[in-house]
């Protein structure tokens, strides 16, 4: 368990910086109506209010009228620093969650993502208590109802690969897997947009329009045109937009049980193959490990690829031991016949600086193959295997070596039905 301090006090009275109004959002988490959570966000900045308007599920006018008492409340006073002399405080920034009081207080930081991730941490506590698995993953669904989950740390391609024109988007980052199937926790997407282009990621490109919140980007003050290739502020440029901005988003964002569990790793060492099919134990090993690699040059002081591990691909958010979530995932996969995969979206043919980054188009082809019609593949496999067997039957009467043992070993090396 984690020791969470009580709410911190500010270093100055609120009157020191006059606030003429605050912004209040009443919204929902989890598209599954049986397991929906009501949240209220009180913020001092319109930016924070709009961000959460995009990221949480927006109630209908009738739902808003009947909203009632929220299950959890965020007070975002990020304009005000916390008192560093308060017990437990080590800086002027403080993000405090009190589960007993059902409150979260933000002081000393204006990063909007603290609200999103704070609520995600809350869901990692509340949902397992209801025997519901909370997941740091993207999800999409084929036209036949086949559902895929995409796990991965930042920069591995979770949002990009789950947002695909050929499949319905369930969500790009946070999900629940309950007895009813898979459901999106959020009402929006939070996409990385460094080097974004219309050719490579048309859906995300077209989602950046009026109402979308862009963070850390550089733009021309006269034309207001954004230069997505400019990394002078940070490589962590982001776009927050309602999920309805994606044309093929499935609304409501609920789907059947998952059939493919895809673990994404950006391997900068160039060791992992582009794709590996995993058994259940291997899937759990890589799920608990949560591996990716930081690339040399992306952070100060990193001269060569550096491995990083984040349990369950979300160590910063999980509230229980990683094995708790892994056991629940294993149970779900066994019950619903899901297959595990490890997909490398990083380097091949050598490490960063020697090999080449696997192209997005190639990774999409791999994902397409994973999600393709398994019956057609199986029928073709059996047909080709039977042709091999028929051809080899003409050689089985010949004796190879001093006895029949070598002959039997060679025959057994062929396709097994």
mmCIF file of C-alpha atoms in Angstrom:
data_model
loop_
_atom_site.group_PDB
_atom_site.id
_atom_site.type_symbol
_atom_site.label_atom_id
_atom_site.label_comp_id
_atom_site.label_asym_id
_atom_site.label_seq_id
_atom_site.Cartn_x
_atom_site.Cartn_y
_atom_site.Cartn_z
ATOM 1 C CA UNK A 1 0.000 0.000 0.000
ATOM 2 C CA UNK A 2 1.067 3.581 -0.576
ATOM 3 C CA UNK A 3 1.125 6.233 2.134
ATOM 4 C CA UNK A 4 -0.797 9.212 0.772
ATOM 5 C CA UNK A 5 -0.564 12.497 2.695
ATOM 6 C CA UNK A 6 -3.547 14.654 3.472
ATOM 7 C CA UNK A 7 -4.261 17.750 1.427
ATOM 8 C CA UNK A 8 -1.519 20.387 1.510
ATOM 9 C CA UNK A 9 -1.990 24.054 2.302
ATOM 10 C CA UNK A 10 -1.067 26.888 -0.060
ATOM 11 C CA UNK A 11 1.687 29.376 0.670
ATOM 12 C CA UNK A 12 -0.595 32.363 0.071
ATOM 13 C CA UNK A 13 -4.279 33.127 0.643
ATOM 14 C CA UNK A 14 -6.504 32.774 -2.414
ATOM 15 C CA UNK A 15 -7.079 36.529 -2.395
ATOM 16 C CA UNK A 16 -3.402 37.054 -3.265
ATOM 17 C CA UNK A 17 -4.223 36.136 -6.870
ATOM 18 C CA UNK A 18 -7.868 37.021 -7.500
ATOM 19 C CA UNK A 19 -9.965 34.377 -9.253
ATOM 20 C CA UNK A 20 -13.223 35.736 -10.611
ATOM 21 C CA UNK A 21 -14.663 32.355 -11.508
ATOM 22 C CA UNK A 22 -13.959 28.640 -11.330
ATOM 23 C CA UNK A 23 -14.895 25.954 -13.824
ATOM 24 C CA UNK A 24 -16.854 22.862 -12.796
ATOM 25 C CA UNK A 25 -17.139 19.723 -14.940
ATOM 26 C CA UNK A 26 -19.515 16.904 -14.013
ATOM 27 C CA UNK A 27 -18.545 13.869 -16.079
ATOM 28 C CA UNK A 28 -18.255 10.075 -16.090
ATOM 29 C CA UNK A 29 -15.559 7.390 -16.183
ATOM 30 C CA UNK A 30 -16.180 4.000 -17.869
ATOM 31 C CA UNK A 31 -18.611 3.562 -20.773
ATOM 32 C CA UNK A 32 -20.026 0.388 -19.183
ATOM 33 C CA UNK A 33 -23.190 1.763 -17.483
ATOM 34 C CA UNK A 34 -23.088 -0.944 -14.793
ATOM 35 C CA UNK A 35 -19.665 0.203 -13.580
ATOM 36 C CA UNK A 36 -19.713 3.943 -14.300
ATOM 37 C CA UNK A 37 -18.051 6.407 -11.909
ATOM 38 C CA UNK A 38 -19.262 10.007 -11.473
ATOM 39 C CA UNK A 39 -16.486 12.611 -11.210
ATOM 40 C CA UNK A 40 -16.523 16.356 -10.565
ATOM 41 C CA UNK A 41 -13.562 18.523 -11.639
ATOM 42 C CA UNK A 42 -13.229 22.003 -10.115
ATOM 43 C CA UNK A 43 -10.494 24.049 -11.779
ATOM 44 C CA UNK A 44 -9.261 27.632 -11.875
ATOM 45 C CA UNK A 45 -8.254 27.607 -15.551
ATOM 46 C CA UNK A 46 -10.408 27.196 -18.651
ATOM 47 C CA UNK A 47 -7.573 25.148 -20.179
ATOM 48 C CA UNK A 48 -7.902 22.494 -17.473
ATOM 49 C CA UNK A 49 -11.682 22.459 -17.775
ATOM 50 C CA UNK A 50 -11.573 22.011 -21.569
ATOM 51 C CA UNK A 51 -8.920 19.303 -21.278
ATOM 52 C CA UNK A 52 -11.079 17.222 -18.938
ATOM 53 C CA UNK A 53 -14.193 17.979 -20.979
ATOM 54 C CA UNK A 54 -12.391 16.257 -23.857
ATOM 55 C CA UNK A 55 -10.882 13.406 -21.858
ATOM 56 C CA UNK A 56 -13.786 12.257 -19.650
ATOM 57 C CA UNK A 57 -17.165 10.972 -20.810
ATOM 58 C CA UNK A 58 -19.533 13.876 -21.473
ATOM 59 C CA UNK A 59 -23.038 13.435 -19.983
ATOM 60 C CA UNK A 60 -26.204 14.146 -21.936
ATOM 61 C CA UNK A 61 -28.310 17.136 -20.758
ATOM 62 C CA UNK A 62 -30.643 14.685 -18.979
ATOM 63 C CA UNK A 63 -27.743 12.870 -17.298
ATOM 64 C CA UNK A 64 -26.278 16.201 -16.226
ATOM 65 C CA UNK A 65 -29.581 17.274 -14.703
ATOM 66 C CA UNK A 66 -29.784 14.014 -12.717
ATOM 67 C CA UNK A 67 -26.048 13.869 -11.915
ATOM 68 C CA UNK A 68 -26.393 14.223 -8.135
ATOM 69 C CA UNK A 69 -23.439 13.725 -5.769
ATOM 70 C CA UNK A 70 -20.152 12.774 -7.462
ATOM 71 C CA UNK A 71 -18.258 9.616 -6.493
ATOM 72 C CA UNK A 72 -14.964 11.544 -6.629
ATOM 73 C CA UNK A 73 -13.895 15.208 -6.839
ATOM 74 C CA UNK A 74 -10.749 16.884 -8.186
ATOM 75 C CA UNK A 75 -9.750 20.359 -6.961
ATOM 76 C CA UNK A 76 -7.195 21.712 -9.408
ATOM 77 C CA UNK A 77 -5.540 24.801 -7.914
ATOM 78 C CA UNK A 78 -2.343 24.266 -9.881
ATOM 79 C CA UNK A 79 -1.715 28.026 -10.086
ATOM 80 C CA UNK A 80 -0.883 28.003 -6.360
ATOM 81 C CA UNK A 81 2.257 26.365 -4.946
ATOM 82 C CA UNK A 82 1.956 24.160 -1.890
ATOM 83 C CA UNK A 83 3.727 24.981 1.348
ATOM 84 C CA UNK A 84 7.095 23.206 1.273
ATOM 85 C CA UNK A 85 7.248 23.291 5.057
ATOM 86 C CA UNK A 86 4.111 21.147 5.354
ATOM 87 C CA UNK A 87 4.809 17.657 6.672
ATOM 88 C CA UNK A 88 5.782 15.206 3.857
ATOM 89 C CA UNK A 89 6.215 17.983 1.272
ATOM 90 C CA UNK A 90 9.556 18.166 -0.536
ATOM 91 C CA UNK A 91 8.725 20.647 -3.312
ATOM 92 C CA UNK A 92 6.201 23.311 -4.260
ATOM 93 C CA UNK A 93 4.298 20.755 -6.357
ATOM 94 C CA UNK A 94 1.837 18.381 -4.769
ATOM 95 C CA UNK A 95 -0.716 15.938 -6.216
ATOM 96 C CA UNK A 96 -2.575 14.395 -3.280
ATOM 97 C CA UNK A 97 -5.284 11.729 -3.371
ATOM 98 C CA UNK A 98 -7.372 10.873 -0.334
ATOM 99 C CA UNK A 99 -9.432 7.801 -1.189
ATOM 100 C CA UNK A 100 -11.383 7.918 2.084
ATOM 101 C CA UNK A 101 -12.492 11.520 1.392
ATOM 102 C CA UNK A 102 -12.900 10.763 -2.340
ATOM 103 C CA UNK A 103 -10.868 13.833 -3.226
ATOM 104 C CA UNK A 104 -7.799 14.831 -5.206
ATOM 105 C CA UNK A 105 -6.028 18.184 -4.777
ATOM 106 C CA UNK A 106 -3.468 19.559 -7.238
ATOM 107 C CA UNK A 107 -1.101 22.381 -6.236
ATOM 108 C CA UNK A 108 1.953 23.884 -7.877
ATOM 109 C CA UNK A 109 1.672 22.339 -11.358
ATOM 110 C CA UNK A 110 -0.431 23.248 -14.371
ATOM 111 C CA UNK A 111 0.206 20.026 -16.283
ATOM 112 C CA UNK A 112 -3.315 18.903 -17.225
ATOM 113 C CA UNK A 113 -2.308 15.251 -17.473
ATOM 114 C CA UNK A 114 -2.146 15.040 -13.663
ATOM 115 C CA UNK A 115 -5.966 14.998 -13.578
ATOM 116 C CA UNK A 116 -6.264 12.285 -16.220
ATOM 117 C CA UNK A 117 -3.619 10.057 -14.629
ATOM 118 C CA UNK A 118 -4.911 10.695 -11.108
ATOM 119 C CA UNK A 119 -8.322 9.365 -12.100
ATOM 120 C CA UNK A 120 -6.678 6.415 -13.852
ATOM 121 C CA UNK A 121 -4.881 5.533 -10.622
ATOM 122 C CA UNK A 122 -8.232 5.732 -8.827
ATOM 123 C CA UNK A 123 -9.759 3.282 -11.327
ATOM 124 C CA UNK A 124 -6.843 0.886 -10.732
ATOM 125 C CA UNK A 125 -7.946 0.840 -7.088
ATOM 126 C CA UNK A 126 -11.735 0.787 -7.451
ATOM 127 C CA UNK A 127 -12.200 -1.603 -10.381
ATOM 128 C CA UNK A 128 -10.237 -4.645 -9.075
ATOM 129 C CA UNK A 129 -12.317 -4.431 -5.890
ATOM 130 C CA UNK A 130 -15.313 -5.078 -8.169
ATOM 131 C CA UNK A 131 -13.440 -7.986 -9.838
ATOM 132 C CA UNK A 132 -12.939 -5.817 -12.945
ATOM 133 C CA UNK A 133 -9.528 -5.624 -14.606
ATOM 134 C CA UNK A 134 -8.264 -2.063 -15.234
ATOM 135 C CA UNK A 135 -5.780 -1.798 -18.104
ATOM 136 C CA UNK A 136 -3.283 0.734 -19.458
ATOM 137 C CA UNK A 137 -4.025 -0.174 -23.061
ATOM 138 C CA UNK A 138 -5.571 0.877 -26.334
ATOM 139 C CA UNK A 139 -8.324 -1.196 -27.930
ATOM 140 C CA UNK A 140 -10.026 -1.625 -31.278
ATOM 141 C CA UNK A 141 -12.530 -4.000 -32.861
ATOM 142 C CA UNK A 142 -12.907 -5.583 -36.294
ATOM 143 C CA UNK A 143 -16.143 -5.717 -38.282
ATOM 144 C CA UNK A 144 -16.741 -9.270 -37.030
ATOM 145 C CA UNK A 145 -16.495 -8.203 -33.378
ATOM 146 C CA UNK A 146 -12.934 -9.414 -32.765
ATOM 147 C CA UNK A 147 -11.340 -7.194 -30.109
ATOM 148 C CA UNK A 148 -7.639 -6.437 -29.617
ATOM 149 C CA UNK A 149 -5.893 -4.840 -26.645
ATOM 150 C CA UNK A 150 -2.666 -2.864 -27.164
ATOM 151 C CA UNK A 151 -0.361 -2.500 -24.148
ATOM 152 C CA UNK A 152 2.697 -0.284 -24.270
ATOM 153 C CA UNK A 153 4.613 2.515 -22.587
ATOM 154 C CA UNK A 154 4.795 6.033 -24.013
ATOM 155 C CA UNK A 155 6.226 6.100 -27.525
ATOM 156 C CA UNK A 156 5.615 2.439 -28.374
ATOM 157 C CA UNK A 157 2.642 3.159 -30.674
ATOM 158 C CA UNK A 158 -0.383 2.374 -28.487
ATOM 159 C CA UNK A 159 -2.528 5.272 -29.735
ATOM 160 C CA UNK A 160 -1.265 5.083 -33.331
ATOM 161 C CA UNK A 161 -1.883 1.340 -33.741
ATOM 162 C CA UNK A 162 -5.260 1.263 -31.989
ATOM 163 C CA UNK A 163 -6.466 4.176 -34.157
ATOM 164 C CA UNK A 164 -6.808 2.521 -37.565
ATOM 165 C CA UNK A 165 -9.237 3.209 -40.398
ATOM 166 C CA UNK A 166 -9.969 -0.496 -40.976
ATOM 167 C CA UNK A 167 -11.173 -1.118 -37.423
ATOM 168 C CA UNK A 168 -13.494 0.517 -34.891
ATOM 169 C CA UNK A 169 -11.711 2.455 -32.154
ATOM 170 C CA UNK A 170 -12.806 1.557 -28.616
ATOM 171 C CA UNK A 171 -10.175 3.746 -26.937
ATOM 172 C CA UNK A 172 -6.488 4.643 -27.030
ATOM 173 C CA UNK A 173 -5.219 4.467 -23.442
ATOM 174 C CA UNK A 174 -7.408 3.291 -20.537
ATOM 175 C CA UNK A 175 -9.816 0.348 -20.414
ATOM 176 C CA UNK A 176 -11.713 -2.036 -18.167
ATOM 177 C CA UNK A 177 -12.310 -5.736 -18.834
ATOM 178 C CA UNK A 178 -15.368 -6.943 -16.930
ATOM 179 C CA UNK A 179 -17.855 -9.785 -17.203
ATOM 180 C CA UNK A 180 -19.591 -7.661 -19.864
ATOM 181 C CA UNK A 181 -16.518 -7.300 -22.097
ATOM 182 C CA UNK A 182 -14.077 -4.445 -22.761
ATOM 183 C CA UNK A 183 -15.039 -0.806 -22.096
ATOM 184 C CA UNK A 184 -13.179 2.479 -22.463
ATOM 185 C CA UNK A 185 -12.673 4.432 -19.233
ATOM 186 C CA UNK A 186 -12.346 7.767 -21.045
ATOM 187 C CA UNK A 187 -14.292 9.913 -23.476
ATOM 188 C CA UNK A 188 -11.280 11.204 -25.399
ATOM 189 C CA UNK A 189 -7.813 10.489 -26.760
ATOM 190 C CA UNK A 190 -4.437 11.891 -25.678
ATOM 191 C CA UNK A 191 -2.194 11.385 -28.704
ATOM 192 C CA UNK A 192 1.505 12.131 -29.056
ATOM 193 C CA UNK A 193 1.885 14.392 -32.084
ATOM 194 C CA UNK A 194 5.649 14.749 -32.506
ATOM 195 C CA UNK A 195 6.413 14.453 -36.261
ATOM 196 C CA UNK A 196 2.693 13.939 -36.931
ATOM 197 C CA UNK A 197 1.822 13.781 -40.626
ATOM 198 C CA UNK A 198 -1.434 13.396 -42.546
ATOM 199 C CA UNK A 199 -0.009 10.544 -44.642
ATOM 200 C CA UNK A 200 1.095 8.336 -41.735
ATOM 201 C CA UNK A 201 -1.696 9.064 -39.227
ATOM 202 C CA UNK A 202 -4.664 10.617 -41.071
ATOM 203 C CA UNK A 203 -7.239 9.999 -38.323
ATOM 204 C CA UNK A 204 -5.199 11.732 -35.620
ATOM 205 C CA UNK A 205 -4.261 14.553 -38.031
ATOM 206 C CA UNK A 206 -7.937 15.203 -38.880
ATOM 207 C CA UNK A 207 -8.933 15.072 -35.186
ATOM 208 C CA UNK A 208 -6.883 18.221 -34.522
ATOM 209 C CA UNK A 209 -9.550 20.849 -35.065
ATOM 210 C CA UNK A 210 -11.668 23.326 -33.072
ATOM 211 C CA UNK A 211 -12.032 22.069 -29.495
ATOM 212 C CA UNK A 212 -8.840 20.003 -29.484
ATOM 213 C CA UNK A 213 -6.248 20.932 -26.846
ATOM 214 C CA UNK A 214 -2.644 21.012 -28.113
ATOM 215 C CA UNK A 215 0.195 20.924 -25.577
ATOM 216 C CA UNK A 216 3.868 21.912 -25.940
ATOM 217 C CA UNK A 217 3.641 22.501 -29.697
ATOM 218 C CA UNK A 218 5.303 25.325 -31.631
ATOM 219 C CA UNK A 219 3.152 27.317 -34.053
ATOM 220 C CA UNK A 220 3.331 30.404 -36.241
ATOM 221 C CA UNK A 221 1.731 33.295 -34.335
ATOM 222 C CA UNK A 222 0.434 34.876 -37.539
ATOM 223 C CA UNK A 223 -0.906 31.881 -39.483
ATOM 224 C CA UNK A 224 -1.463 29.723 -36.354
ATOM 225 C CA UNK A 225 -0.045 26.804 -38.328
ATOM 226 C CA UNK A 226 1.511 24.140 -36.078
ATOM 227 C CA UNK A 227 4.958 22.739 -36.816
ATOM 228 C CA UNK A 228 4.707 19.192 -35.491
ATOM 229 C CA UNK A 229 8.357 18.516 -36.332
ATOM 230 C CA UNK A 230 9.572 21.244 -33.939
ATOM 231 C CA UNK A 231 10.824 19.598 -30.726
ATOM 232 C CA UNK A 232 12.378 22.733 -29.211
ATOM 233 C CA UNK A 233 9.984 22.691 -26.219
ATOM 234 C CA UNK A 234 9.909 18.914 -25.733
ATOM 235 C CA UNK A 235 9.364 15.724 -27.703
ATOM 236 C CA UNK A 236 6.278 15.129 -25.554
ATOM 237 C CA UNK A 237 3.854 17.163 -27.686
ATOM 238 C CA UNK A 238 0.234 16.114 -27.226
ATOM 239 C CA UNK A 239 -3.275 16.491 -28.603
ATOM 240 C CA UNK A 240 -6.352 15.914 -26.420
ATOM 241 C CA UNK A 241 -9.602 15.518 -28.369
ATOM 242 C CA UNK A 242 -13.034 13.910 -27.879
ATOM 243 C CA UNK A 243 -13.145 10.340 -29.166
ATOM 244 C CA UNK A 244 -16.002 11.326 -31.482
ATOM 245 C CA UNK A 245 -13.411 13.255 -33.527
ATOM 246 C CA UNK A 246 -12.228 9.852 -34.826
ATOM 247 C CA UNK A 247 -14.674 8.895 -37.622
ATOM 248 C CA UNK A 248 -14.619 5.125 -36.924
ATOM 249 C CA UNK A 249 -14.861 5.371 -33.128
ATOM 250 C CA UNK A 250 -17.461 2.992 -31.712
ATOM 251 C CA UNK A 251 -19.976 4.940 -29.606
ATOM 252 C CA UNK A 252 -20.727 3.843 -26.917
ATOM 253 C CA UNK A 253 -17.134 2.676 -26.406
ATOM 254 C CA UNK A 254 -17.908 -0.882 -25.339
ATOM 255 C CA UNK A 255 -16.951 -4.146 -27.033
ATOM 256 C CA UNK A 256 -16.986 -7.935 -26.539
ATOM 257 C CA UNK A 257 -14.195 -9.832 -24.784
ATOM 258 C CA UNK A 258 -10.683 -9.503 -26.232
ATOM 259 C CA UNK A 259 -9.305 -12.133 -28.626
ATOM 260 C CA UNK A 260 -5.769 -10.714 -29.021
ATOM 261 C CA UNK A 261 -3.558 -9.193 -26.329
ATOM 262 C CA UNK A 262 -0.720 -7.299 -28.041
ATOM 263 C CA UNK A 263 2.253 -6.136 -25.954
ATOM 264 C CA UNK A 264 4.206 -3.334 -27.658
ATOM 265 C CA UNK A 265 7.899 -2.703 -26.968
ATOM 266 C CA UNK A 266 10.110 -0.124 -28.663
ATOM 267 C CA UNK A 267 13.319 -2.160 -28.438
ATOM 268 C CA UNK A 268 16.201 0.240 -29.153
ATOM 269 C CA UNK A 269 18.715 -2.623 -28.696
ATOM 270 C CA UNK A 270 17.444 -4.292 -31.889
ATOM 271 C CA UNK A 271 17.259 -7.702 -30.182
ATOM 272 C CA UNK A 272 13.530 -8.501 -30.108
ATOM 273 C CA UNK A 273 12.056 -9.902 -33.344
ATOM 274 C CA UNK A 274 9.338 -7.822 -35.044
ATOM 275 C CA UNK A 275 6.647 -10.177 -33.716
ATOM 276 C CA UNK A 276 6.471 -13.157 -31.328
ATOM 277 C CA UNK A 277 3.480 -15.336 -30.507
ATOM 278 C CA UNK A 278 3.378 -15.967 -26.752
ATOM 279 C CA UNK A 279 1.889 -18.689 -24.596
ATOM 280 C CA UNK A 280 0.014 -17.655 -21.462
ATOM 281 C CA UNK A 281 3.034 -17.803 -19.134
ATOM 282 C CA UNK A 282 5.159 -15.761 -21.558
ATOM 283 C CA UNK A 283 2.377 -13.198 -21.894
ATOM 284 C CA UNK A 284 2.242 -12.788 -18.118
ATOM 285 C CA UNK A 285 6.052 -12.501 -17.901
ATOM 286 C CA UNK A 286 6.179 -9.674 -20.451
ATOM 287 C CA UNK A 287 3.029 -8.034 -19.018
ATOM 288 C CA UNK A 288 4.548 -7.877 -15.534
ATOM 289 C CA UNK A 289 7.919 -6.743 -16.955
ATOM 290 C CA UNK A 290 6.459 -3.888 -19.056
ATOM 291 C CA UNK A 291 9.618 -3.430 -21.120
ATOM 292 C CA UNK A 292 10.654 -0.739 -23.571
ATOM 293 C CA UNK A 293 13.939 1.112 -24.188
ATOM 294 C CA UNK A 294 14.835 4.791 -24.109
ATOM 295 C CA UNK A 295 16.676 5.914 -27.215
ATOM 296 C CA UNK A 296 20.047 7.652 -27.077
ATOM 297 C CA UNK A 297 19.656 11.380 -27.717
ATOM 298 C CA UNK A 298 16.050 11.693 -26.545
ATOM 299 C CA UNK A 299 17.007 12.539 -22.952
ATOM 300 C CA UNK A 300 20.005 14.318 -21.489
ATOM 301 C CA UNK A 301 22.799 11.984 -20.441
ATOM 302 C CA UNK A 302 21.638 8.951 -22.430
ATOM 303 C CA UNK A 303 24.502 7.915 -24.728
ATOM 304 C CA UNK A 304 23.240 4.445 -25.627
ATOM 305 C CA UNK A 305 19.909 2.561 -25.487
ATOM 306 C CA UNK A 306 18.630 2.225 -21.939
ATOM 307 C CA UNK A 307 16.159 -0.442 -20.842
ATOM 308 C CA UNK A 308 13.195 0.661 -18.788
ATOM 309 C CA UNK A 309 10.568 -1.499 -17.097
ATOM 310 C CA UNK A 310 7.133 -0.479 -15.845
ATOM 311 C CA UNK A 311 5.049 -3.235 -14.258
ATOM 312 C CA UNK A 312 1.808 -3.961 -16.135
ATOM 313 C CA UNK A 313 2.857 -1.195 -18.557
ATOM 314 C CA UNK A 314 1.637 1.284 -15.924
ATOM 315 C CA UNK A 315 3.616 1.120 -12.670
ATOM 316 C CA UNK A 316 2.848 4.780 -11.923
ATOM 317 C CA UNK A 317 -0.893 4.061 -11.759
ATOM 318 C CA UNK A 318 -1.379 0.607 -10.257
ATOM 319 C CA UNK A 319 -2.536 0.558 -6.620
ATOM 320 C CA UNK A 320 -2.086 -3.164 -5.945
ATOM 321 C CA UNK A 321 0.745 -5.670 -6.488
ATOM 322 C CA UNK A 322 1.421 -6.245 -10.238
ATOM 323 C CA UNK A 323 0.714 -9.959 -9.819
ATOM 324 C CA UNK A 324 -2.899 -9.099 -8.868
ATOM 325 C CA UNK A 325 -3.532 -7.536 -12.288
ATOM 326 C CA UNK A 326 -1.544 -10.284 -14.047
ATOM 327 C CA UNK A 327 -3.634 -13.018 -12.404
ATOM 328 C CA UNK A 328 -6.839 -11.272 -13.466
ATOM 329 C CA UNK A 329 -5.553 -10.880 -17.033
ATOM 330 C CA UNK A 330 -4.517 -14.548 -17.201
ATOM 331 C CA UNK A 331 -7.949 -15.605 -15.984
ATOM 332 C CA UNK A 332 -9.670 -13.427 -18.622
ATOM 333 C CA UNK A 333 -7.428 -14.698 -21.425
ATOM 334 C CA UNK A 334 -7.973 -18.337 -20.483
ATOM 335 C CA UNK A 335 -11.722 -17.947 -20.131
ATOM 336 C CA UNK A 336 -12.214 -16.152 -23.454
ATOM 337 C CA UNK A 337 -9.485 -17.828 -25.512
ATOM 338 C CA UNK A 338 -7.316 -14.747 -26.077
ATOM 339 C CA UNK A 339 -3.864 -15.027 -27.674
ATOM 340 C CA UNK A 340 -0.798 -13.078 -26.517
ATOM 341 C CA UNK A 341 1.684 -11.342 -28.841
ATOM 342 C CA UNK A 342 4.882 -9.335 -28.379
ATOM 343 C CA UNK A 343 5.399 -6.749 -31.137
ATOM 344 C CA UNK A 344 8.631 -4.760 -31.468
ATOM 345 C CA UNK A 345 7.999 -1.233 -32.768
ATOM 346 C CA UNK A 346 11.651 -0.275 -32.256
ATOM 347 C CA UNK A 347 14.828 -1.258 -34.089
ATOM 348 C CA UNK A 348 15.765 -4.230 -36.264
ATOM 349 C CA UNK A 349 19.108 -5.222 -37.785
ATOM 350 C CA UNK A 350 21.066 -3.624 -34.956
ATOM 351 C CA UNK A 351 20.599 -1.170 -32.107
ATOM 352 C CA UNK A 352 19.755 2.510 -32.419
ATOM 353 C CA UNK A 353 22.442 4.130 -34.570
ATOM 354 C CA UNK A 354 23.295 0.869 -36.353
ATOM 355 C CA UNK A 355 20.025 -0.772 -37.362
ATOM 356 C CA UNK A 356 16.817 0.815 -38.613
ATOM 357 C CA UNK A 357 13.558 1.716 -36.894
ATOM 358 C CA UNK A 358 10.825 -0.656 -38.025
ATOM 359 C CA UNK A 359 8.533 1.335 -40.307
ATOM 360 C CA UNK A 360 4.992 2.015 -39.140
ATOM 361 C CA UNK A 361 3.655 0.499 -42.382
ATOM 362 C CA UNK A 362 5.431 -2.794 -41.580
ATOM 363 C CA UNK A 363 4.103 -2.873 -38.030
ATOM 364 C CA UNK A 364 0.583 -2.236 -39.317
ATOM 365 C CA UNK A 365 0.966 -5.219 -41.683
ATOM 366 C CA UNK A 366 2.037 -7.368 -38.726
ATOM 367 C CA UNK A 367 -0.975 -6.226 -36.693
ATOM 368 C CA UNK A 368 -3.229 -6.881 -39.703
ATOM 369 C CA UNK A 369 -1.879 -10.432 -39.898
ATOM 370 C CA UNK A 370 -2.512 -10.972 -36.175
ATOM 371 C CA UNK A 371 -6.086 -9.740 -36.551
ATOM 372 C CA UNK A 372 -6.809 -11.482 -39.863
ATOM 373 C CA UNK A 373 -9.370 -14.215 -40.430
ATOM 374 C CA UNK A 374 -7.891 -17.154 -38.502
ATOM 375 C CA UNK A 375 -10.200 -19.736 -40.174
ATOM 376 C CA UNK A 376 -9.004 -18.830 -43.668
ATOM 377 C CA UNK A 377 -5.392 -19.120 -42.494
ATOM 378 C CA UNK A 378 -6.033 -22.448 -40.775
ATOM 379 C CA UNK A 379 -7.734 -23.903 -43.872
ATOM 380 C CA UNK A 380 -4.807 -22.803 -46.073
ATOM 381 C CA UNK A 381 -2.310 -24.208 -43.554
ATOM 382 C CA UNK A 382 -3.986 -27.628 -43.548
ATOM 383 C CA UNK A 383 -4.217 -27.652 -47.342
ATOM 384 C CA UNK A 384 -0.486 -26.932 -47.767
ATOM 385 C CA UNK A 385 0.461 -29.424 -45.024
ATOM 386 C CA UNK A 386 -1.527 -32.167 -46.779
ATOM 387 C CA UNK A 387 0.340 -31.440 -50.016
ATOM 388 C CA UNK A 388 3.671 -31.836 -48.198
ATOM 389 C CA UNK A 389 2.501 -35.146 -46.706
ATOM 390 C CA UNK A 390 1.209 -36.467 -50.022
ATOM 391 C CA UNK A 391 4.480 -35.580 -51.741
ATOM 392 C CA UNK A 392 6.613 -37.215 -49.021
ATOM 393 C CA UNK A 393 4.589 -40.459 -48.949
ATOM 394 C CA UNK A 394 6.526 -41.592 -52.024
ATOM 395 C CA UNK A 395 9.786 -41.609 -50.040
ATOM 396 C CA UNK A 396 8.682 -43.380 -46.865
ATOM 397 C CA UNK A 397 9.241 -46.872 -48.341
ATOM 398 C CA UNK A 398 12.969 -46.223 -48.676
ATOM 399 C CA UNK A 399 15.267 -47.125 -45.798
ATOM 400 C CA UNK A 400 17.724 -44.437 -44.748
ATOM 401 C CA UNK A 401 20.697 -45.569 -42.653
ATOM 402 C CA UNK A 402 21.244 -48.900 -40.926
ATOM 403 C CA UNK A 403 17.710 -49.182 -39.521
ATOM 404 C CA UNK A 404 14.318 -47.513 -39.776
ATOM 405 C CA UNK A 405 15.014 -45.085 -36.894
ATOM 406 C CA UNK A 406 16.444 -42.288 -39.057
ATOM 407 C CA UNK A 407 13.644 -42.730 -41.591
ATOM 408 C CA UNK A 408 11.039 -42.367 -38.818
ATOM 409 C CA UNK A 409 12.737 -39.243 -37.462
ATOM 410 C CA UNK A 410 12.753 -37.609 -40.893
ATOM 411 C CA UNK A 411 9.081 -38.433 -41.477
ATOM 412 C CA UNK A 412 8.149 -37.083 -38.033
ATOM 413 C CA UNK A 413 9.898 -33.782 -38.906
ATOM 414 C CA UNK A 414 7.148 -33.044 -41.419
ATOM 415 C CA UNK A 415 3.769 -31.342 -40.765
ATOM 416 C CA UNK A 416 1.810 -32.904 -37.885
ATOM 417 C CA UNK A 417 -1.989 -32.883 -38.133
#
